[in-house]
Coordinates of C-alpha atoms and ligand atoms in Angstrom, one line a residue:
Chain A
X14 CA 78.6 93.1 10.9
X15 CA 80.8 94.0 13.4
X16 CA 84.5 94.6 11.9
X17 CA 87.4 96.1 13.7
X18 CA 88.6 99.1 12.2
X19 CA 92.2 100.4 12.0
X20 CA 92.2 103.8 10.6
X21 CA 95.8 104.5 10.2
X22 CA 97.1 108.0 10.4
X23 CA 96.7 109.1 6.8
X24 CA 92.6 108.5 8.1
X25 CA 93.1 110.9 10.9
X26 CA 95.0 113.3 8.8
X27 CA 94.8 114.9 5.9
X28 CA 92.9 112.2 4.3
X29 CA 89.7 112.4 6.5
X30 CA 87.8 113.1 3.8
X31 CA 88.3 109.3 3.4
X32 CA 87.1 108.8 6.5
X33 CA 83.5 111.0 6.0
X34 CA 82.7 109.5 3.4
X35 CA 83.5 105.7 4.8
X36 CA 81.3 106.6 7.7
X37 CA 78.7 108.2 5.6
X38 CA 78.6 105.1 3.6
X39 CA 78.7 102.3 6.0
X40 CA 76.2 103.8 8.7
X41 CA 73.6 104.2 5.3
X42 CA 74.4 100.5 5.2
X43 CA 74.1 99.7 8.8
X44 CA 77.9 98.5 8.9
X45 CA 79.4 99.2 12.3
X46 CA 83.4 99.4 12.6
X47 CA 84.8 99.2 15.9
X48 CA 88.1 101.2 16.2
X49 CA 91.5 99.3 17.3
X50 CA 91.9 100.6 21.1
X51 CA 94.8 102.7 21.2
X52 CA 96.5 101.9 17.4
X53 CA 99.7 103.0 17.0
X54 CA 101.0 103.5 13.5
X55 CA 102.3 100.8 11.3
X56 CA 105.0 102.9 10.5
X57 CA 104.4 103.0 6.7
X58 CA 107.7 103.1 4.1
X59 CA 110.2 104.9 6.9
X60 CA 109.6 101.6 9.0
X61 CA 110.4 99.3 6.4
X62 CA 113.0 101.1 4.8
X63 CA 115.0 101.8 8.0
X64 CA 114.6 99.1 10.2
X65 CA 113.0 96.0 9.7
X66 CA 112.2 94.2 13.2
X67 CA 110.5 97.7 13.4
X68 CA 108.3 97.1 10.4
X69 CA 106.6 93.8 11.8
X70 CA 106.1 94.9 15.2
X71 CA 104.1 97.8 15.3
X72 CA 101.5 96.1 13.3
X73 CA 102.2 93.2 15.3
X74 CA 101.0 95.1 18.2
X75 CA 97.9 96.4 16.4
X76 CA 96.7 92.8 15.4
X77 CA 97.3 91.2 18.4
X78 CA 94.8 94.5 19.7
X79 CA 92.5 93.8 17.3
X80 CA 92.8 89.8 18.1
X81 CA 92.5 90.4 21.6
X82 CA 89.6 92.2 21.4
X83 CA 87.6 89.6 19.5
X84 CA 87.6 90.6 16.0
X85 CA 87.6 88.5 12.5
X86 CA 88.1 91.0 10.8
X87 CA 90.4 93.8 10.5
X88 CA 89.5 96.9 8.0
X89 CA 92.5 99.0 6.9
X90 CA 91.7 101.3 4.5
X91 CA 95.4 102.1 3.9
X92 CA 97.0 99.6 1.4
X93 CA 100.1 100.6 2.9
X94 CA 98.8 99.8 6.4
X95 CA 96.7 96.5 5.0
X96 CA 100.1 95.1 3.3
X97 CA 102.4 96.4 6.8
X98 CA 99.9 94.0 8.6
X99 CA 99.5 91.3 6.2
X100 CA 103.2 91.0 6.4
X101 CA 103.5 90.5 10.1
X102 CA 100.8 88.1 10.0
X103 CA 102.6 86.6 7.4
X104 CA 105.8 86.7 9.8
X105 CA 104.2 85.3 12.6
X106 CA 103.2 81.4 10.9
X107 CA 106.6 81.0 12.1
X108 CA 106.5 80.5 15.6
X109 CA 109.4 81.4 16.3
X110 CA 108.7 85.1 15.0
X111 CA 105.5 84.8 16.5
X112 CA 107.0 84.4 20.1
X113 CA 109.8 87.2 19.8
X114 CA 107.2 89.7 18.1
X115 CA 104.8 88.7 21.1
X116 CA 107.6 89.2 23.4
X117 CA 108.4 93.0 21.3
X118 CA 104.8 94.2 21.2
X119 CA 103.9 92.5 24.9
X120 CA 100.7 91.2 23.6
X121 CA 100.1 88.0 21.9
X122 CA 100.0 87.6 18.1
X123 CA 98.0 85.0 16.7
X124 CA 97.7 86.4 13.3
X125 CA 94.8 85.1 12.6
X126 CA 92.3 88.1 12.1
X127 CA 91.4 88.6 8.2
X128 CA 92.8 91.6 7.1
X129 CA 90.5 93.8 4.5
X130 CA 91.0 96.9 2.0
X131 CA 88.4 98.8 0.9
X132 CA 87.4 97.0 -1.8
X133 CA 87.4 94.1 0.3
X134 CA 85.2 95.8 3.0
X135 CA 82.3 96.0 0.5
X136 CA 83.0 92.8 -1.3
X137 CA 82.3 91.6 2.1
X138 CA 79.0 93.4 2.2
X139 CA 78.5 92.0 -0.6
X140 CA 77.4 93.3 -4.5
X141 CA 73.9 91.2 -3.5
X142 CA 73.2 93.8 -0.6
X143 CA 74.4 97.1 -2.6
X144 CA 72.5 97.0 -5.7
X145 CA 69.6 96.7 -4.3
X146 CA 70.1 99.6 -2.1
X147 CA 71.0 101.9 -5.5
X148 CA 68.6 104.6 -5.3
X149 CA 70.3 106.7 -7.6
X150 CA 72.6 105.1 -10.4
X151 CA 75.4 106.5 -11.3
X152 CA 75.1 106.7 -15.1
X153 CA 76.8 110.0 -16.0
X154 CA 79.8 108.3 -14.8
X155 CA 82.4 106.5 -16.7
X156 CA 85.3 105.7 -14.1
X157 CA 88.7 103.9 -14.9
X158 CA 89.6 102.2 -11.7
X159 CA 92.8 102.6 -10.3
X160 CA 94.3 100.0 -7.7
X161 CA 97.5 101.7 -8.0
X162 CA 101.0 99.4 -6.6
X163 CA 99.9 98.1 -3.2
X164 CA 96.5 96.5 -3.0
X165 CA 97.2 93.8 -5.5
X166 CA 101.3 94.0 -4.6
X167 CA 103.1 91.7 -3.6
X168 CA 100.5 88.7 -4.5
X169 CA 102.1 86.9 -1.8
X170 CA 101.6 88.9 0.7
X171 CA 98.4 90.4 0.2
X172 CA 96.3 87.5 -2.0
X173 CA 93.9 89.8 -3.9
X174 CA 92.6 89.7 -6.8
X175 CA 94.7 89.6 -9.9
X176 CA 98.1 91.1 -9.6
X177 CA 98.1 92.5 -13.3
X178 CA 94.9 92.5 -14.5
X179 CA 92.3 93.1 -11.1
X180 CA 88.7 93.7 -11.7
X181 CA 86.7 93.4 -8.2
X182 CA 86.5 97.3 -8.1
X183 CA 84.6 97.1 -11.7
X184 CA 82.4 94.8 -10.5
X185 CA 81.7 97.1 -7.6
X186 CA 81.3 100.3 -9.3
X187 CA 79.5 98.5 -12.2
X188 CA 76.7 97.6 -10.0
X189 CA 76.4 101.2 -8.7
X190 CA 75.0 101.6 -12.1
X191 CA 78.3 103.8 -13.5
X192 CA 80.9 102.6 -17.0
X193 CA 84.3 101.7 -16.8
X194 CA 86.9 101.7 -19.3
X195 CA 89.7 99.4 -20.0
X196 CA 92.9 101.6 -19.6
X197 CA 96.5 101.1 -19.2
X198 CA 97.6 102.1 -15.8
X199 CA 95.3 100.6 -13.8
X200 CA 98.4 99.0 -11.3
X201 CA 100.7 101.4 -12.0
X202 CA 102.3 103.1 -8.8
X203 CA 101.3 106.9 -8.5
X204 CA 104.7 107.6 -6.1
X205 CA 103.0 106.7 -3.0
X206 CA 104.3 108.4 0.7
X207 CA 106.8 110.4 -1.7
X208 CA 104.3 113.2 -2.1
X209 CA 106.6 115.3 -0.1
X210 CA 110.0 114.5 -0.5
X211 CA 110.2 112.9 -4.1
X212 CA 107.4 115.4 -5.8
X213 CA 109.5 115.6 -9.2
X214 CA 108.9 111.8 -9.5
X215 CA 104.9 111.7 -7.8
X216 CA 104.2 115.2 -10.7
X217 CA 105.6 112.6 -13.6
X218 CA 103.6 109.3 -12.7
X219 CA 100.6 111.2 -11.4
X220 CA 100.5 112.9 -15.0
X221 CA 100.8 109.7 -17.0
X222 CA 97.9 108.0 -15.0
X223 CA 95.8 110.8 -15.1
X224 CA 96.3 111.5 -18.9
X225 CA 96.2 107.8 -19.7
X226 CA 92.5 107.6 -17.4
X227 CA 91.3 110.6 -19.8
X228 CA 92.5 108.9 -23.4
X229 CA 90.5 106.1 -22.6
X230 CA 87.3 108.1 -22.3
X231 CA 87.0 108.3 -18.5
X232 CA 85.5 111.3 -17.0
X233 CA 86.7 110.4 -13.3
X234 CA 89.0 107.9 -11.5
X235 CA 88.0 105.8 -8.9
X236 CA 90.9 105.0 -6.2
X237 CA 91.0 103.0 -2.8
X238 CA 93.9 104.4 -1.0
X239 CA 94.1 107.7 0.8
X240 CA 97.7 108.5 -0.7
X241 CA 96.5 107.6 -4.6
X242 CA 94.2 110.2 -3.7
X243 CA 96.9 113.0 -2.1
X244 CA 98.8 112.4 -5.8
X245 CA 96.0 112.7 -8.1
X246 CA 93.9 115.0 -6.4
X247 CA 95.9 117.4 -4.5
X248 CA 98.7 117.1 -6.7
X249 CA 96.9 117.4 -9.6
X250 CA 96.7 120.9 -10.3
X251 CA 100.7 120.9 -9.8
X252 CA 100.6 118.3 -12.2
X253 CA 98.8 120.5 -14.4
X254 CA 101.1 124.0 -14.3
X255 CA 103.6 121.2 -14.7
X256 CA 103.1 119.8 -18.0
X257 CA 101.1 122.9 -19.2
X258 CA 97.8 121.1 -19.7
X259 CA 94.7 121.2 -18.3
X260 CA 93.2 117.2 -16.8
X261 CA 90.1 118.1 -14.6
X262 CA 90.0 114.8 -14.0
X263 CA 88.0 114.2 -10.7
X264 CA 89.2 111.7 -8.3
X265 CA 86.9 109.8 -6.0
X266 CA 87.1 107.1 -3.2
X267 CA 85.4 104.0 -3.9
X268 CA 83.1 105.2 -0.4
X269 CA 82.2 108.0 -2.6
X270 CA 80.6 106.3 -5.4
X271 CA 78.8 103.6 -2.7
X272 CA 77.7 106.9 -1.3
X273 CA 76.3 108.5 -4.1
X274 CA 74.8 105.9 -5.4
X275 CA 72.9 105.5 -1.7
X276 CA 71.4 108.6 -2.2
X277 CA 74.1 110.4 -0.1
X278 CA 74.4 114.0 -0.7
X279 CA 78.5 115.1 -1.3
X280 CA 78.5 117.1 1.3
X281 CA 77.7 114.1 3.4
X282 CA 80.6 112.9 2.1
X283 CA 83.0 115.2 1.8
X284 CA 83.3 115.1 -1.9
X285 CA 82.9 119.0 -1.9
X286 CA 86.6 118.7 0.4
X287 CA 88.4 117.4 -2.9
X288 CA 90.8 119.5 -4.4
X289 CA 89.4 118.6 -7.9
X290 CA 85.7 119.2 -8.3
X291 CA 82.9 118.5 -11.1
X292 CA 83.2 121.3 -13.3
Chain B
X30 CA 133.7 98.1 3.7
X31 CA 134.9 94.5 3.5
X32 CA 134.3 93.4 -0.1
X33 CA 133.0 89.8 -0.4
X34 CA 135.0 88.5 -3.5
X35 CA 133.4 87.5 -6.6
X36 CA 131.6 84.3 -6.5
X37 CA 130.3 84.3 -3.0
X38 CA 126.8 84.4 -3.4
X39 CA 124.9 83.1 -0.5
X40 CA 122.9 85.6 1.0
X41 CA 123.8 84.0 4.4
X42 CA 128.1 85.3 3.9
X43 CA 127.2 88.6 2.7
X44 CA 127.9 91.7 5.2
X45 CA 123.9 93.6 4.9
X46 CA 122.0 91.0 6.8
X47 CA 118.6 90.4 4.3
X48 CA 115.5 88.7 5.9
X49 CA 116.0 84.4 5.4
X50 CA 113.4 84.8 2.6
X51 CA 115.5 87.0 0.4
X52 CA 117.7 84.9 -1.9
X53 CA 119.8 87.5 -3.9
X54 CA 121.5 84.3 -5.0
X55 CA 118.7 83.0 -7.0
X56 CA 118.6 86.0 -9.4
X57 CA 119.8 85.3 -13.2
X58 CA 120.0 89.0 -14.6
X59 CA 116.9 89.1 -16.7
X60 CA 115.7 92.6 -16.2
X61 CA 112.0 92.2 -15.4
X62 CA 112.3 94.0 -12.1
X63 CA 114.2 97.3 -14.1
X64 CA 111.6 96.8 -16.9
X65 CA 109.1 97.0 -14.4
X66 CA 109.9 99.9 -12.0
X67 CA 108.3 102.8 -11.9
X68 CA 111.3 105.1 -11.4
X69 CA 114.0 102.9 -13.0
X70 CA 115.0 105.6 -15.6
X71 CA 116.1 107.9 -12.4
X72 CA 118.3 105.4 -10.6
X73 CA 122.2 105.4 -11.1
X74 CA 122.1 101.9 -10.6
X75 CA 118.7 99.8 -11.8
X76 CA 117.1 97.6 -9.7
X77 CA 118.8 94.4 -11.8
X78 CA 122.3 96.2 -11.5
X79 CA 121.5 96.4 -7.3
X80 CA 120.3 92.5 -7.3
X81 CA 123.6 92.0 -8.6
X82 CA 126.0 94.4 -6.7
X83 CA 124.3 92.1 -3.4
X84 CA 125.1 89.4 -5.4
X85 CA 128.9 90.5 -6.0
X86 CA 129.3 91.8 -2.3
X87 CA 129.9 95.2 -3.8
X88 CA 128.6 96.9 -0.7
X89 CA 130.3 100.4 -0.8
X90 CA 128.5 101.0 -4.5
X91 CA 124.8 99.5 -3.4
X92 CA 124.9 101.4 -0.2
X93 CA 126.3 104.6 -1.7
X94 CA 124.0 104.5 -4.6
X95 CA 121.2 106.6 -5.1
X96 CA 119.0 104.2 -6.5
X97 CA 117.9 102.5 -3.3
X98 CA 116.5 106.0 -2.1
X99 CA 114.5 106.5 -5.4
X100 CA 112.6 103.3 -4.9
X101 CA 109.5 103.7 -4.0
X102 CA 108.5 100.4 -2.5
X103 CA 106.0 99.5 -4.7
X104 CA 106.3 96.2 -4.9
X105 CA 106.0 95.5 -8.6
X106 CA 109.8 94.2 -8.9
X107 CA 109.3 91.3 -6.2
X108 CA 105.7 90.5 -7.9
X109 CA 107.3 89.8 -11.5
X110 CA 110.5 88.0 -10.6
X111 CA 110.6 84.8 -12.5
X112 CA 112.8 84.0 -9.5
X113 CA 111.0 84.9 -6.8
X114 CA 113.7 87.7 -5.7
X115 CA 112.0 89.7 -3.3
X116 CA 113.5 93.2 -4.8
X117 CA 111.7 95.5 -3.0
X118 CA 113.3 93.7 0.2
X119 CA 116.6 94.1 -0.8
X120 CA 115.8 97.6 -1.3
X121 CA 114.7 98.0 2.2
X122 CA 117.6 95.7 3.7
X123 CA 120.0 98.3 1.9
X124 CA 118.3 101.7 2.8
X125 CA 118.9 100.6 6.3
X126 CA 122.1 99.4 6.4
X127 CA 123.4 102.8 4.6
X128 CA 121.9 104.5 6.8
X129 CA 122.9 102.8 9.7
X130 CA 126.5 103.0 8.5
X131 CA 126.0 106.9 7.4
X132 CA 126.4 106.1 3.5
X133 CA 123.4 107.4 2.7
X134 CA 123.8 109.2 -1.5
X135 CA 123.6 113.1 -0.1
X136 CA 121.7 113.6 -3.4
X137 CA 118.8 112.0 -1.7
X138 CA 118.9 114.6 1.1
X139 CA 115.2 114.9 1.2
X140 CA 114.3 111.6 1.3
X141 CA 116.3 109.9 4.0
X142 CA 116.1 112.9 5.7
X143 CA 112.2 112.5 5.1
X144 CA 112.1 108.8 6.5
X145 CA 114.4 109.4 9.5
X146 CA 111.9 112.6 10.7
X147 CA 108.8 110.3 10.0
X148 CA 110.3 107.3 12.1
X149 CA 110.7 110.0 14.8
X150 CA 107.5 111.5 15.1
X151 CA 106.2 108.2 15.7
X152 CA 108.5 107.2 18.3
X153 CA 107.4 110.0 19.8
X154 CA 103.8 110.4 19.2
X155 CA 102.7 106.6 18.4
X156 CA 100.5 107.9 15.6
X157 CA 101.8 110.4 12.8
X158 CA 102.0 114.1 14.0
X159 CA 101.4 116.0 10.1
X160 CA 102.2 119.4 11.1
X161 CA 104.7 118.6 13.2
X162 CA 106.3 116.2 10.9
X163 CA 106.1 119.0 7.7
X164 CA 107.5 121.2 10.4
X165 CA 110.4 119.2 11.5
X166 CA 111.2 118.6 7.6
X167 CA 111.1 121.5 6.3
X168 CA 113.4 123.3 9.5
X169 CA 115.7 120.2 8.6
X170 CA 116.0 120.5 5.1
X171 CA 116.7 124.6 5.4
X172 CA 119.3 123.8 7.6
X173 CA 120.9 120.9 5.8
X174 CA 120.7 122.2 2.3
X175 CA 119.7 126.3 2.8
X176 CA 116.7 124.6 0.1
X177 CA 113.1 124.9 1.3
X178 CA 111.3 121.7 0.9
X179 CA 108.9 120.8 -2.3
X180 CA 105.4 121.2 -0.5
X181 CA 105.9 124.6 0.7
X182 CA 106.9 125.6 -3.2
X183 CA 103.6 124.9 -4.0
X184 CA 102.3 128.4 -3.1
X185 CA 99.3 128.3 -0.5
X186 CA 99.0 124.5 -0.3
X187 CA 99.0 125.0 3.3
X188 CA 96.0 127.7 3.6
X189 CA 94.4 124.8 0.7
X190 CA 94.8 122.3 3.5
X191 CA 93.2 124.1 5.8
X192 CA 90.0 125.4 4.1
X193 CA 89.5 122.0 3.4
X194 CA 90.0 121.1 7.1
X195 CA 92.6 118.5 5.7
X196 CA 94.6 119.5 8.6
X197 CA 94.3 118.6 12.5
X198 CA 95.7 121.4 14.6
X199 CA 95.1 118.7 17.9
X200 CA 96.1 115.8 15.9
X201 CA 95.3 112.5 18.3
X202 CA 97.9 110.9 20.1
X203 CA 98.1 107.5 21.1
X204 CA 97.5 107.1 24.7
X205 CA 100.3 104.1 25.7
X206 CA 103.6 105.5 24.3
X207 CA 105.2 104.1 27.2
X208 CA 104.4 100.6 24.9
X209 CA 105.8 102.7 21.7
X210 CA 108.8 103.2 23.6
X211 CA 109.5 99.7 24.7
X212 CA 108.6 98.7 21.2
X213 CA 111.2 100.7 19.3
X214 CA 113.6 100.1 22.2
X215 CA 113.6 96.7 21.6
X216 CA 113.6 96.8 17.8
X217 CA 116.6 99.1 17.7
X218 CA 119.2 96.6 18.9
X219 CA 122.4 95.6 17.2
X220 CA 120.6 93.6 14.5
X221 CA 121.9 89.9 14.2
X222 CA 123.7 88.9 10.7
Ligands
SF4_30 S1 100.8 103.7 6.3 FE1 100.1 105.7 6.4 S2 98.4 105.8 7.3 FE2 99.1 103.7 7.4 S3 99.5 104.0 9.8 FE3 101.0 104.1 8.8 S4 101.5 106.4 8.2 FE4 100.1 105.9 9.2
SF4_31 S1 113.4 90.1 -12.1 FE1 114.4 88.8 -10.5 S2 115.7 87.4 -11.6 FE2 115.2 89.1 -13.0 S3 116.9 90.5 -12.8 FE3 115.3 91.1 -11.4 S4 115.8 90.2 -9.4 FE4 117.0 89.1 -11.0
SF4_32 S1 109.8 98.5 -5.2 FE1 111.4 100.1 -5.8 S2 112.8 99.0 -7.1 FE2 110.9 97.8 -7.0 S3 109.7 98.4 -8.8 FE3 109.0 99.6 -7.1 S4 110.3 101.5 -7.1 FE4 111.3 100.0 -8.5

């Protein structure tokens, strides 16, 4: 499998423990990604809040990259990033937005490379070719998955799984050998890119996530988006001095479960870099 | 602010330009978006109330209104409209437009001021510069308010980062930012209505 692979900047920043442990994980599975020459950012909530046009075209110009380059597929581990590019190759069945954004980004836009999350990435790889490769199963782990707003939202844009009730990452995790639980918040929006200039609100719907996660007898919460991770992991021991109890929930990345359950140490991948570790 | 008098409701008459699929018009008041939102019970105005203020033309209170700078874009308004109201996108057509025409709520200090310093660093740097953009925030904010920003409240977060190596101190660049430039050149035109 040869995929393209648009990291994003949350990838190359503080979230590159994301990034060990993808790599760790998909080079124990002989996945190769090839990174977009020369991505620019999508431009995340600033671009579509403040200008529009803007929005579409700088992932425009990364997908027409990625296009011209030859590849299907287009890995964005960012749901942020994923639903910024599904939207311009949403924008672009019109040809008339397809010529102007060709015209903007000075490459053409076909739109026709299939964008994929994370959970998409090993959906693609398939449950068949991961269980078997389980060398150690996760069974002291009972996770409640957390898709959080954007990978299922808006259905329109990004067609996956169900917008209310998803369950591909169960399936995932349950092969690894781990639990889940049913919980409440599974689609709930943690406060996203507001980590730094909106923290009152991030502190409040971090808290009710994490304490929802733990009343339904989880002991971890598995997440596929670097900024889920910034508000429940990094955030979470302000969350804690906040509301004056203690959660020690651990928060991992999908890739860290895959990873673990390889046989992959977490050092390999960057586990021990959390901000909330196994007590 | 021209005001659009009451029973004009084609998107296509109002003054904020919205994107062709965004049919304010369609919207019949039931709620679901507000009963939806994440952050509804912090907004002045709730997302319904906004729907219907672009309905009504009543462009000085949507753009004024601190509501459209506590969304947080996640989505979940547009995916339960009955209607098929793309919220969130009137929530994005209005943050630019009241910032474009310097209405911007000043109680939302930090957050436009957070989206306008993000949109920079990447004109200027193609890819997101952290440091520099917690930098240019946080200098901002002093000067604006005299208040230091949230993150740097949150005693040795920083020196957290960095143990963890969290933080790039040569963060990468992308290499065409003559393209970057042309790009947001081209996007920042007087926007047709
Ligand atoms: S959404 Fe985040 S990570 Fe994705 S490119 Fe854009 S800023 Fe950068
Ligand atoms: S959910 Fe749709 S129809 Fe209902 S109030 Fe909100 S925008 Fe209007
Ligand atoms: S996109 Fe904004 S208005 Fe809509 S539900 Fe989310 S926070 Fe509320």
């Amino acid at each position: 499998m040869n995929i393209g692979y648009y990291p994003g900047c949350a990838l190359h920043g503080s979230s590159n423990d994301c990034e060990q442990s993808l790599r760790a994980c998909l080079s124990a599975l002989d996945v190769q990604l090839g990174e977009i020459k020369d991505w620019i950012c999508c431009g995340a909530t600033a671009a579509h809040s403040l200008n529009h046009k803007l929005s579409l075209a700088l992932p425009a110009r990364n997908l027409a990259v990625a296009e011209r380059d030859g590849f299907k597929q287009l890995f964005a581990p960012c749901p942020l990033c994923s639903m910024q590019l599904l939207k311009a190759k949403k924008a672009v069945a019109d040809e008339r937005v397809r010529k102007e954004l060709s015209e903007i980004v000075e490459a053409d836009v076909r739109g026709e490379s299939e964008v994929l999350n994370l959970i998409q990435l090993f959906e693609k790889i398939g449950v068949d070719r991961l269980k078997p490769a389980v060398k150690a199963p996760l069974e002291s782990i009972t996770a409640a998955c957390y898709y959080g707003c954007l990978l299922t939202r808006p259905p329109d844009v990004v067609h996956f799984d169900d917008f209310e009730q998803p369950s591909s990452m169960e399936s995932i995790v349950a092969a690894l050998g781990a639990k889940t639980v049913e919980w409440n918040y599974k689609t709930e929006c943690c406060g996203a890119g507001m980590t730094m200039c909106n923290e009152d609100i991030v502190l409040e719907l971090a808290h009710k996530i994490l304490s929802n996660a733990a009343e339904h007898g989880a002991n971890c919460l598995v997440v596929a988006c670097p900024m889920c991770h910034v508000n429940l992991d990094m955030k979470q021991a302000a969350v804690e001095r906040r509301f004056g109890k203690k959660l020690g929930m651990v928060v991992y990345y999908l890739s860290d479960l895959v990873g673990l359950a390889l046989g992959l140490s977490a050092e390999q991948l960057g586990i021990n870099r959390h901000f909330v570790t196994q007590a | 602010m021209e005001n659009q008098a009451l029973g004009q409701v084609t998107s296509e008459r109002l003054p904020v330009h919205f994107p062709d699929p965004i049919q304010v018009a369609n919207c019949y008041q039931c709620g679901k978006c507000t009963a939806g939102c994440p952050v509804a019970m912090h907004m002045d105005v709730a997302p319904n109330q906004v729907v219907r203020l672009a309905q009504l033309g009543e462009w000085e209170k949507a753009l004024r209104s601190r509501a459209i700078w506590e969304c947080v874009g996640c989505q979940t308004c547009s995916t339960r409209c009955p209607k098929e109201v793309d919220c969130a996108g009137v929530m994005d057509a209005l943050r630019e437009a009241s910032l474009a025409r310097g209405m911007a709520a000043p109680g939302r200090y930090f957050v436009v001021a957070f989206q306008k310093i993000f949109l920079e660093n990447i004109h200027r740097n193609g890819r997101l510069n952290e440091l520099e953009l917690i930098g240019h925030f946080k200098v901002d904010v002093l000067l604006h308010t005299g208040r230091i920003p949230f993150l740097f409240k949150d005693a040795g977060l920083a020196p957290q980062l960095g143990k963890r190596k969290k933080l790039h101190l040569i963060p990468g660049r992308a290499r065409d930012r003559g393209v970057v430039e042309r790009i947001f050149e081209r996007c920042s035109g007087e926007r047709k209505a």
